[in-house]
Short mmCIF file of C-alpha atoms and ligand atoms in Angstrom, two decimals:
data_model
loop_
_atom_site.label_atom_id
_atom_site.label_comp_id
_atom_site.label_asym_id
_atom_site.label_seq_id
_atom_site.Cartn_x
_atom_site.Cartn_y
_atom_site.Cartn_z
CA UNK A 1 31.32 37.07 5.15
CA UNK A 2 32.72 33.24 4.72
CA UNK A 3 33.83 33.03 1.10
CA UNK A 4 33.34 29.03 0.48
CA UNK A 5 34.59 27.28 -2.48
CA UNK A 6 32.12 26.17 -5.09
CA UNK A 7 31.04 22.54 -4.66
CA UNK A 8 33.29 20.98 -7.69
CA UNK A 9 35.98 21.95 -6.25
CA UNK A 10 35.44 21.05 -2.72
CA UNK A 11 36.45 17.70 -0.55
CA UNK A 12 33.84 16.79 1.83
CA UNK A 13 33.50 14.68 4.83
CA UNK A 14 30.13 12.98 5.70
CA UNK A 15 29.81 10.91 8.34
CA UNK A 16 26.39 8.55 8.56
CA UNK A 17 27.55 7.66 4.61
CA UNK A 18 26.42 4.33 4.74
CA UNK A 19 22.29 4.88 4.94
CA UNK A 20 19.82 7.57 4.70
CA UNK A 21 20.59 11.22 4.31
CA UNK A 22 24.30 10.09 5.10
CA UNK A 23 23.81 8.19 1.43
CA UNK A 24 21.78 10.18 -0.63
CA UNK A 25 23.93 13.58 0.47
CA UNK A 26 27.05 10.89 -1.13
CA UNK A 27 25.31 10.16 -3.97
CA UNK A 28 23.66 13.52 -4.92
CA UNK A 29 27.24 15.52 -3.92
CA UNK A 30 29.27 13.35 -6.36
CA UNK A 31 26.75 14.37 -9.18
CA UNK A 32 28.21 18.07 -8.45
CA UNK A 33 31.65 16.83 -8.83
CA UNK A 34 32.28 16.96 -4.99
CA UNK A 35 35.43 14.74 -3.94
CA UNK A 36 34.64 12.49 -0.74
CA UNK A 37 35.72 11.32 2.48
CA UNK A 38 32.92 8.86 3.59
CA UNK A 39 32.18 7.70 7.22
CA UNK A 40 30.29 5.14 8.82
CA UNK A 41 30.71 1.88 11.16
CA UNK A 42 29.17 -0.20 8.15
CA UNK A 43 32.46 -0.80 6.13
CA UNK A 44 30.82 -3.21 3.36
CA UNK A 45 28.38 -0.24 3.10
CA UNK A 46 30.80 2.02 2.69
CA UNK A 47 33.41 0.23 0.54
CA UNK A 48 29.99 -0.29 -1.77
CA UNK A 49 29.15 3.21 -2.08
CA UNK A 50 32.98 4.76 -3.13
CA UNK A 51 33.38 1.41 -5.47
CA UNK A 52 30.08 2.85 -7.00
CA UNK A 53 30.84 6.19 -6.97
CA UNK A 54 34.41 6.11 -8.60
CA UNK A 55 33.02 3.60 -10.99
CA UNK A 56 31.18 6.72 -12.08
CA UNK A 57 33.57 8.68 -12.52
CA UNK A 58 33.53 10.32 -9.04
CA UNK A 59 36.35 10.20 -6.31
CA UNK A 60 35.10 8.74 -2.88
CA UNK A 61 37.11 7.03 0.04
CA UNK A 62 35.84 4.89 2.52
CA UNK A 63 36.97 5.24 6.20
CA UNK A 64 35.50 2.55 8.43
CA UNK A 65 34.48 5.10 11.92
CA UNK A 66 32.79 5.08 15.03
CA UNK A 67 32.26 8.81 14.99
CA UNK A 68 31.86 8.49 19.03
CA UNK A 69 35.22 7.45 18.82
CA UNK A 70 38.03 10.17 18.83
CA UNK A 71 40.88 8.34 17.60
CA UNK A 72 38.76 7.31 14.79
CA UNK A 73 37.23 10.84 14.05
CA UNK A 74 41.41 11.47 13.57
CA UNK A 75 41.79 8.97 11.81
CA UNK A 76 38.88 9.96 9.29
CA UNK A 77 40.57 13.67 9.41
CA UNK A 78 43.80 12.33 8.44
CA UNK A 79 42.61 10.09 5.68
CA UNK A 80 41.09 13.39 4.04
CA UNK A 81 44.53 15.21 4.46
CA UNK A 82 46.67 12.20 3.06
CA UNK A 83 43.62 11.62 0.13
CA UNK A 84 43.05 15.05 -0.80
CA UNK A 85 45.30 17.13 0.76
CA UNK A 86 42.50 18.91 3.08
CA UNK A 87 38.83 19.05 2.76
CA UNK A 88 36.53 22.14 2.61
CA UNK A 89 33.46 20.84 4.32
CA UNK A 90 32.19 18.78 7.18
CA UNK A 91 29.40 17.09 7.46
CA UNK A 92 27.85 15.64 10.78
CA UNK A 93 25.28 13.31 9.83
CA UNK A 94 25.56 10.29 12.01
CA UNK A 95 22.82 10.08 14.75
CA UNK A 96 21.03 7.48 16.17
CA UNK A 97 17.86 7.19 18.17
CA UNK A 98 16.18 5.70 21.59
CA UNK A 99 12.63 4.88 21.84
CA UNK A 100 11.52 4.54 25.27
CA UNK A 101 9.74 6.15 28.12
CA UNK A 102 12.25 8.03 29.91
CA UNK A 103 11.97 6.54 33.32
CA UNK A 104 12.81 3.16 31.12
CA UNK A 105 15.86 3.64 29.06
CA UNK A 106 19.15 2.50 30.47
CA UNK A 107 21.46 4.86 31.44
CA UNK A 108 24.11 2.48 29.60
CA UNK A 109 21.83 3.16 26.40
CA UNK A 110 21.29 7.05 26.98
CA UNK A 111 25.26 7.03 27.07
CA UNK A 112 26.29 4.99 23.82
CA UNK A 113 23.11 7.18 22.13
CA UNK A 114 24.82 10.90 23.43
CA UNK A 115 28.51 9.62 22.10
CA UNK A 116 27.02 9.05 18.50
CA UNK A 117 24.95 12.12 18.32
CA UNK A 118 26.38 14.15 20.45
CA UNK A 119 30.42 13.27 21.02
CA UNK A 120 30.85 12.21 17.58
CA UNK A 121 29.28 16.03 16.50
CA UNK A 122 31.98 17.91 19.03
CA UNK A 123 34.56 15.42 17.88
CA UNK A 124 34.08 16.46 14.07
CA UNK A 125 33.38 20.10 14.87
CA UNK A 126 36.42 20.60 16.28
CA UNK A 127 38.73 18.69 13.96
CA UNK A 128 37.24 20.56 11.17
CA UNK A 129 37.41 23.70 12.79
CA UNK A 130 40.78 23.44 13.96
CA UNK A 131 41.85 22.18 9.83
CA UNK A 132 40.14 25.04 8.84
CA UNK A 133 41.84 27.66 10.80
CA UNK A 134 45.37 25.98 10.62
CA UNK A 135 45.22 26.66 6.84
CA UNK A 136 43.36 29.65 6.62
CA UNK A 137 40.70 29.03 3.60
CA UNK A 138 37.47 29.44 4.44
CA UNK A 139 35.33 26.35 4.80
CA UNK A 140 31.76 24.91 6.28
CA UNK A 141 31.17 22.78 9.17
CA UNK A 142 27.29 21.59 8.87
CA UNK A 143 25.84 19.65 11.79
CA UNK A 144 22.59 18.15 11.70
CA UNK A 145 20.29 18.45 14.16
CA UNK A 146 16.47 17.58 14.35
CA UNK A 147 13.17 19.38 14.87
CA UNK A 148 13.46 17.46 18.44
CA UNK A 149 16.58 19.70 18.93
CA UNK A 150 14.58 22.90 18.60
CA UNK A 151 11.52 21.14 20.68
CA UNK A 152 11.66 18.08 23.49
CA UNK A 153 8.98 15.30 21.93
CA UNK A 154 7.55 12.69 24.18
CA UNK A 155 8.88 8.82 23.37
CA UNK A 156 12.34 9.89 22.25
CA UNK A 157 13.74 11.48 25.39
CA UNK A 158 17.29 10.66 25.21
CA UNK A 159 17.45 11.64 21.42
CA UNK A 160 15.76 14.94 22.09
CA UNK A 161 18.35 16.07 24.91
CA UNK A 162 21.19 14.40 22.78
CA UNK A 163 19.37 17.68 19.57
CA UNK A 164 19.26 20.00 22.24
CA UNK A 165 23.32 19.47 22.66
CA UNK A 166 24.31 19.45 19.57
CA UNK A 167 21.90 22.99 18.38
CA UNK A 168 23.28 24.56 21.52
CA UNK A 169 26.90 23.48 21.16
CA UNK A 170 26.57 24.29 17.33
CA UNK A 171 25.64 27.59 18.53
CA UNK A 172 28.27 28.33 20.67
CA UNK A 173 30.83 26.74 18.00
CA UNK A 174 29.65 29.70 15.61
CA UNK A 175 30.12 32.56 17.85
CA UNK A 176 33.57 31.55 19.16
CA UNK A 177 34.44 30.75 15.56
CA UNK A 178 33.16 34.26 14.62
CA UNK A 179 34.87 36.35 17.77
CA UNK A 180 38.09 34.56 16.02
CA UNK A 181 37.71 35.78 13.24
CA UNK A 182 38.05 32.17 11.84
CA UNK A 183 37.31 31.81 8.21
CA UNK A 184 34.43 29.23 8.88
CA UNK A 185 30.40 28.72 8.11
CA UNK A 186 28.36 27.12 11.29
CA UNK A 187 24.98 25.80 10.03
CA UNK A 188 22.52 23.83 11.76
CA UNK A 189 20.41 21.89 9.72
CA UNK A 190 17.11 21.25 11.14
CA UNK A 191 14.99 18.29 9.36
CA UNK A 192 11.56 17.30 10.37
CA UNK A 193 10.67 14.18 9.53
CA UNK A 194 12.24 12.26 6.95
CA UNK A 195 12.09 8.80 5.03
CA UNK A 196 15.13 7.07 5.87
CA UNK A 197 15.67 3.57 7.97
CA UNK A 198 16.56 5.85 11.13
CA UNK A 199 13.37 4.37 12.93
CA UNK A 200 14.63 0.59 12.03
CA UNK A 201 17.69 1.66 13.02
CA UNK A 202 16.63 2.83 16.44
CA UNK A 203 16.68 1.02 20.19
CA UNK A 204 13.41 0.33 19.87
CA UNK A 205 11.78 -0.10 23.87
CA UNK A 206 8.59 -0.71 22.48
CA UNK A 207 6.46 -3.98 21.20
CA UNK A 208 5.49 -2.10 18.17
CA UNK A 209 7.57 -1.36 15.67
CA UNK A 210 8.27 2.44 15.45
CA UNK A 211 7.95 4.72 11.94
CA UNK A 212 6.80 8.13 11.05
CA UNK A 213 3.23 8.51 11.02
CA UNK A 214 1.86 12.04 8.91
CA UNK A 215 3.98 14.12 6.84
CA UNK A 216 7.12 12.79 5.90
CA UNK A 217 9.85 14.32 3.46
CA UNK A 218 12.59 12.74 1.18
CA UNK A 219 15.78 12.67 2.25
CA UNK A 220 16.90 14.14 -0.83
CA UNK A 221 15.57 17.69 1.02
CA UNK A 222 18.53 17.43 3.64
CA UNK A 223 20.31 16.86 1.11
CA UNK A 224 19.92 19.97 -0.91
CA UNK A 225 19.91 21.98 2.46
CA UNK A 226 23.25 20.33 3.04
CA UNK A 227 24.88 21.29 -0.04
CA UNK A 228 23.52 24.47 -0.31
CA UNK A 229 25.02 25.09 3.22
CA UNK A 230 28.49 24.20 1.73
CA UNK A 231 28.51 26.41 -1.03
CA UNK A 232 26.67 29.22 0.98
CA UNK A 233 27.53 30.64 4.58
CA UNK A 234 23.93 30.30 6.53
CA UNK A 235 22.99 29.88 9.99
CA UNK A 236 20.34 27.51 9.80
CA UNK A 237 17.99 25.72 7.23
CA UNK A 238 14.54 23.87 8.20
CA UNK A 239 13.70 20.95 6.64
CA UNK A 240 10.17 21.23 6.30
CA UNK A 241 7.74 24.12 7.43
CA UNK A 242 7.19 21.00 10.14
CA UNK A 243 10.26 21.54 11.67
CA UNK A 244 9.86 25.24 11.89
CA UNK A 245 6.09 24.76 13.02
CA UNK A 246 7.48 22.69 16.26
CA UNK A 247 10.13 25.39 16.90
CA UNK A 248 8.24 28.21 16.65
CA UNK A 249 5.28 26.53 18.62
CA UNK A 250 7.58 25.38 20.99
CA UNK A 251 8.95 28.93 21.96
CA UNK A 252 5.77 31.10 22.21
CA UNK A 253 3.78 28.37 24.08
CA UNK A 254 5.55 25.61 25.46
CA UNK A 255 2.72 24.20 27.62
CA UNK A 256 0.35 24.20 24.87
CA UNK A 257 3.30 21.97 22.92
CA UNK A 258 3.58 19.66 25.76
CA UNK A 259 -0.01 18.89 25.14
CA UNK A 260 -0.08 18.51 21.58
CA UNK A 261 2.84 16.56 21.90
CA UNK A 262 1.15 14.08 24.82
CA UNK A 263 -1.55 13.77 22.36
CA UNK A 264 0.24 12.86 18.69
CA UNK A 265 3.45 12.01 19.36
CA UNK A 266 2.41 8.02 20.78
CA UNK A 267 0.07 7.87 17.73
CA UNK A 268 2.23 9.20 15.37
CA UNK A 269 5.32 6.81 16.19
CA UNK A 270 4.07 3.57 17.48
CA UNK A 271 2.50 1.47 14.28
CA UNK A 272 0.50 -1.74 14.60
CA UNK A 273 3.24 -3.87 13.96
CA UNK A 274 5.09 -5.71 16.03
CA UNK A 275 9.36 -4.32 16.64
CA UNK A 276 11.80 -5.76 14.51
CA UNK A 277 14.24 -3.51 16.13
CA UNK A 278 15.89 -6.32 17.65
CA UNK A 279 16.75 -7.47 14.66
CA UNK A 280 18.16 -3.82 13.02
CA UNK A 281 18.94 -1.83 15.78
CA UNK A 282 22.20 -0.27 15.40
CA UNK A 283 22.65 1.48 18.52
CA UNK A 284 25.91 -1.14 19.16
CA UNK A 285 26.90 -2.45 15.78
CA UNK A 286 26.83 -1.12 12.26
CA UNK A 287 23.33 -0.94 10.42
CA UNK A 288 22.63 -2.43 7.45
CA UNK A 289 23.51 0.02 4.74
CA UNK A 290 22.63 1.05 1.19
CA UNK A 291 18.95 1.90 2.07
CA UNK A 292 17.75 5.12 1.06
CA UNK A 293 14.34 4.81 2.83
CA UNK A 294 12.46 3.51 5.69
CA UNK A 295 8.78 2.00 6.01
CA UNK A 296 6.97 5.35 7.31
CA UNK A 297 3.18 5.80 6.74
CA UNK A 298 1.66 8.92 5.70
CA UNK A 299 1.85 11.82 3.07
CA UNK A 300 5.27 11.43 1.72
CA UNK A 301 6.33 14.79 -0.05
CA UNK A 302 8.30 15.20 -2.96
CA UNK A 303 10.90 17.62 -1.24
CA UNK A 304 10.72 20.90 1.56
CA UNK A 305 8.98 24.45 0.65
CA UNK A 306 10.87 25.74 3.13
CA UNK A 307 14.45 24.26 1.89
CA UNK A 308 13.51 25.63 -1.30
CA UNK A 309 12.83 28.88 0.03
CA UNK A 310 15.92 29.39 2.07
CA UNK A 311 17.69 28.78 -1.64
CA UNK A 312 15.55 31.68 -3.06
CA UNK A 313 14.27 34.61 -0.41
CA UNK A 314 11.35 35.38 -3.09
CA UNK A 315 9.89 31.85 -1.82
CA UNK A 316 10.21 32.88 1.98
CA UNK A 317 6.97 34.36 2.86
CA UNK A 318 5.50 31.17 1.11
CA UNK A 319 7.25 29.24 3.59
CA UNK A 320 6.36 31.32 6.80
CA UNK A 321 2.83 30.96 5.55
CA UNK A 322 3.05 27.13 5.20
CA UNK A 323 4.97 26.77 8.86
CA UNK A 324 2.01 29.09 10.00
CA UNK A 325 -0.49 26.91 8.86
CA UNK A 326 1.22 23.95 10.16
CA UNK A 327 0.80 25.18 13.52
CA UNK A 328 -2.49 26.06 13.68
CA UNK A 329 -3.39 22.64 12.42
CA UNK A 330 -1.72 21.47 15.76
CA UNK A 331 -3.59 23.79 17.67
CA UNK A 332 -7.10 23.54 16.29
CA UNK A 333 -6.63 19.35 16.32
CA UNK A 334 -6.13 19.76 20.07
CA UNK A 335 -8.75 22.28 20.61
CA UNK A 336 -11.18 20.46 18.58
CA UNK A 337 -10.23 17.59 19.76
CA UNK A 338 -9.32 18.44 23.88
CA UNK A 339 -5.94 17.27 25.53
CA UNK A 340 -5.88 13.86 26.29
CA UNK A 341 -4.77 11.15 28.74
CA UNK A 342 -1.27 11.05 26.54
CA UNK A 343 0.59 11.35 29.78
CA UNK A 344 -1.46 8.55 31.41
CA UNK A 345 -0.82 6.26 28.55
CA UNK A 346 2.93 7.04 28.88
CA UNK A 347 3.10 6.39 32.71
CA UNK A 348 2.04 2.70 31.75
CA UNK A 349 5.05 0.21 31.37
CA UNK A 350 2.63 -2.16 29.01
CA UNK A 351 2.09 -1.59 25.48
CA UNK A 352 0.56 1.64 24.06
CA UNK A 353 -2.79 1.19 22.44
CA UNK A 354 -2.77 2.42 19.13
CA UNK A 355 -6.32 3.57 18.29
CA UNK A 356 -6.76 3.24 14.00
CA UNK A 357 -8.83 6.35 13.99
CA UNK A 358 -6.15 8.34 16.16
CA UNK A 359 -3.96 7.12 13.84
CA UNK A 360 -6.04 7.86 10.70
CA UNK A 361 -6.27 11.49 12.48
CA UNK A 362 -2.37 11.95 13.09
CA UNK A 363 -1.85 11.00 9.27
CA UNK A 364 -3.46 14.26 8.51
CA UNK A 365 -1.68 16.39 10.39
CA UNK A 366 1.10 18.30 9.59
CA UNK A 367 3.27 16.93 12.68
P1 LIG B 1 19.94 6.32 9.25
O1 LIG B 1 19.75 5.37 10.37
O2 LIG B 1 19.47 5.94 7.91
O3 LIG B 1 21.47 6.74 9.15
C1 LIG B 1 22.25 6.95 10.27
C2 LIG B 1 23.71 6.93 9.86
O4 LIG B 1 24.52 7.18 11.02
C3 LIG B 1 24.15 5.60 9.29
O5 LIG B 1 24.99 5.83 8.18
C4 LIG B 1 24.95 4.97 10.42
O6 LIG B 1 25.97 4.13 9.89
C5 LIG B 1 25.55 6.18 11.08
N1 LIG B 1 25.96 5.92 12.45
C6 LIG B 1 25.18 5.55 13.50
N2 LIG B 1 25.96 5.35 14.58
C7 LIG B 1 27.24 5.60 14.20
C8 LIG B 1 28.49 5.57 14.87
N3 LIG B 1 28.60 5.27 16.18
N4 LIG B 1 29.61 5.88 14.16
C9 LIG B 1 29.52 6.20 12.84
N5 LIG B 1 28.37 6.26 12.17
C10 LIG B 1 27.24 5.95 12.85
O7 LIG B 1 19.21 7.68 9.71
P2 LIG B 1 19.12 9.14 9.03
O8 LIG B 1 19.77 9.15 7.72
O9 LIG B 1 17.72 9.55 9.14
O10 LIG B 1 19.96 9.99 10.08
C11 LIG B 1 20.93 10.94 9.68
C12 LIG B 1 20.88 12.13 10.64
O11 LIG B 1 19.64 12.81 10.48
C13 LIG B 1 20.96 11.74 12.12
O12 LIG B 1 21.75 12.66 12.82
C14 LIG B 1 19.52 11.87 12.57
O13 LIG B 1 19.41 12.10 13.95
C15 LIG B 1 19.09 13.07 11.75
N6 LIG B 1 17.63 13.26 11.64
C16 LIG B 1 16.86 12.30 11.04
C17 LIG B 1 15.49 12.47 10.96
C18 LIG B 1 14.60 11.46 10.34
O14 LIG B 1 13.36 11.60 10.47
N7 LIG B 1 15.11 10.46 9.64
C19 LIG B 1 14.84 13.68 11.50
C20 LIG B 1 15.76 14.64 12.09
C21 LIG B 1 17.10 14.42 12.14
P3 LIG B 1 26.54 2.77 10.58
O15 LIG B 1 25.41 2.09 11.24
O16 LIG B 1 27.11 2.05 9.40
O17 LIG B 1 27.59 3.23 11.54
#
């Protein structure tokens, strides 16, 4: 077993610092006493966050990356070394996304998207791997992956095969790590969906403007997952009984998924409002930073049952009971409610009709 510091005394890398889960991990690790190494394109965003951090008595430095970069995923590695001497976790965060029908997106886009969330993951990995082993303390590589990593959704094609990589190659990481005898802890982290500007921040294909529509966690629930998974050695943490609904759905009936997807997944991430993606979309340049949050619509819950319960085992069968539920709130929806033309809908190049009371239905689901 992977004997990992405790989180005031570690050094930690994040990369994605500059918005979202990226910034609220920061923020809520630096509360712990955790010494950082913070990544992102953004550098006013990041330059922002350390000023405000070591103005409060924390220790944060800013290194300006394009994590699909290798010479600059070095460069981020060294900065750590000359900084701190070494760091004791790493955290993949950055990730971007692609909404399109997949017969649409360019391959140009599909290949910028895979060497941010994919690349940039394999880059990190292995740097932090390779520190790790070099000086023989034990310490945590965390990668974050998505519900859409455990289960292909309709809309964000690229994104989804971009998951699959990085759960698979986080996988693979673990056991050649482990045959090695290396003294380092592989987690996945898999959120479901979660209120940060990621959809703003998306190449956005569509006229509308694209959000979460249903259940929708705080990012401050990665976050805890996160550092939990840097003070404890654990395979993988769900973000939501969501994420483990899809995954578990996904594996003992994968047609029946297809069709619940077809049906909610258009309703549940195309609003009535027209794309301002143009205007925010980071797939090419830095985001804006500093935003916590996104504009989702739905149930937005305080933080994840089934975070909590990965924290305490006694909370557990809670959990399995709430991803149980989950899923059969998918499945009796779609039975009540029949498969749809979802797949006809997406084989049109023209605007999706959004239907208010399809929409009023997703926001009640648990997807
Ligand atoms: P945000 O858009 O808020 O944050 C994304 C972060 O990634 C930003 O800090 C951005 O910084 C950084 N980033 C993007 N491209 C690059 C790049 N090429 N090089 C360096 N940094 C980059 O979204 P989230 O906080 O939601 O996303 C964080 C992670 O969580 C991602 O991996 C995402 O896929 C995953 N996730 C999110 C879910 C959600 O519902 N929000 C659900 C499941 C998983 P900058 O632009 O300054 O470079």
């Amino acid at each position: 077993m992977v004997k990992l510091q405790p989180l005031k005394q570690q050094v930690m890398v994040i990369t994605g610092a500059s918005s979202g889960i990226g910034l609220v991990t920061a923020r809520m690790a630096a509360r712990h006493g955790v010494r950082l190494v913070l990544a992102a394109r953004n550098s006013d965003a990041l330059h922002q966050l350390a000023d405000e951090i070591n103005r409060e008595g924390g220790q944060a430095v800013p290194v300006p990356t394009d994590v699909g970069k290798l010479r600059d995923m070095e460069r981020l590695a060294e900065t750590a070394m000359n900084s701190f001497g070494g760091f004791d976790s790493w955290v993949n965060n950055a990730g971007i996304s692609i909404f399109g029908p997949a017969y649409e997106v360019s391959i140009e886009d599909m290949e910028r998207m895979f060497a941010t969330t994919f690349w940039g993951v394999v880059y990190g990995s292995r740097l932090a791997a390779q520190h790790f082993m070099q000086r023989g303390r034990a310490g945590a590589i965390i990668n974050i992956g998505s519900l859409f990593g455990d289960r292909a959704t309709a809309i964000q094609s690229t994104y989804s095969a971009a998951k699959h990589a990085v759960h698979g190659w986080t996988d693979a990481l673990r056991m050649d790590l482990e045959a090695a005898h290396a003294p380092v802890s592989v987690t996945l982290i898999h959120p479901g969906r979660i209120d940060t500007p990621y959809n703003e921040h998306a190449r956005n294909y569509y006229p509308q403007q694209v959000a979460h529509i249903g259940m929708i966690y705080p990012p401050e629930a990665v976050a805890e997952a996160i550092l939990y998974a840097a003070e404890h050695p654990v395979r993988d943490v769900f973000v939501g009984s969501q994420a483990k609904a899809v995954a578990v759905g996904g594996a003992i009936a994968p047609r029946l998924m297809d069709k619940v997807m077809e049906r909610y997944m258009f309703a549940t991430q195309l609003t009535d409002r027209p794309a301002i993606n143009d205007q925010t979309n980071a797939l090419y340049r830095p985001g804006y930073g500093m935003q916590e949050r996104g504009s989702h619509e739905g149930w937005h819950r305080s933080s994840s049952m089934y975070v909590k319960a990965t924290k305490n085992p006694a909370l557990a069968t809670l959990a399995t009971v709430g991803a149980g539920v989950a899923l059969l709130a998918l499945i009796s929806n779609l039975s009540q409610n029949g498969s749809t033309d979802g797949a006809t809908q997406a084989s049109k190049v023209e605007p999706i009709p959004i239907h208010h009371e399809e929409q009023e239905q997703a926001s009640h689901l648990t997807l």
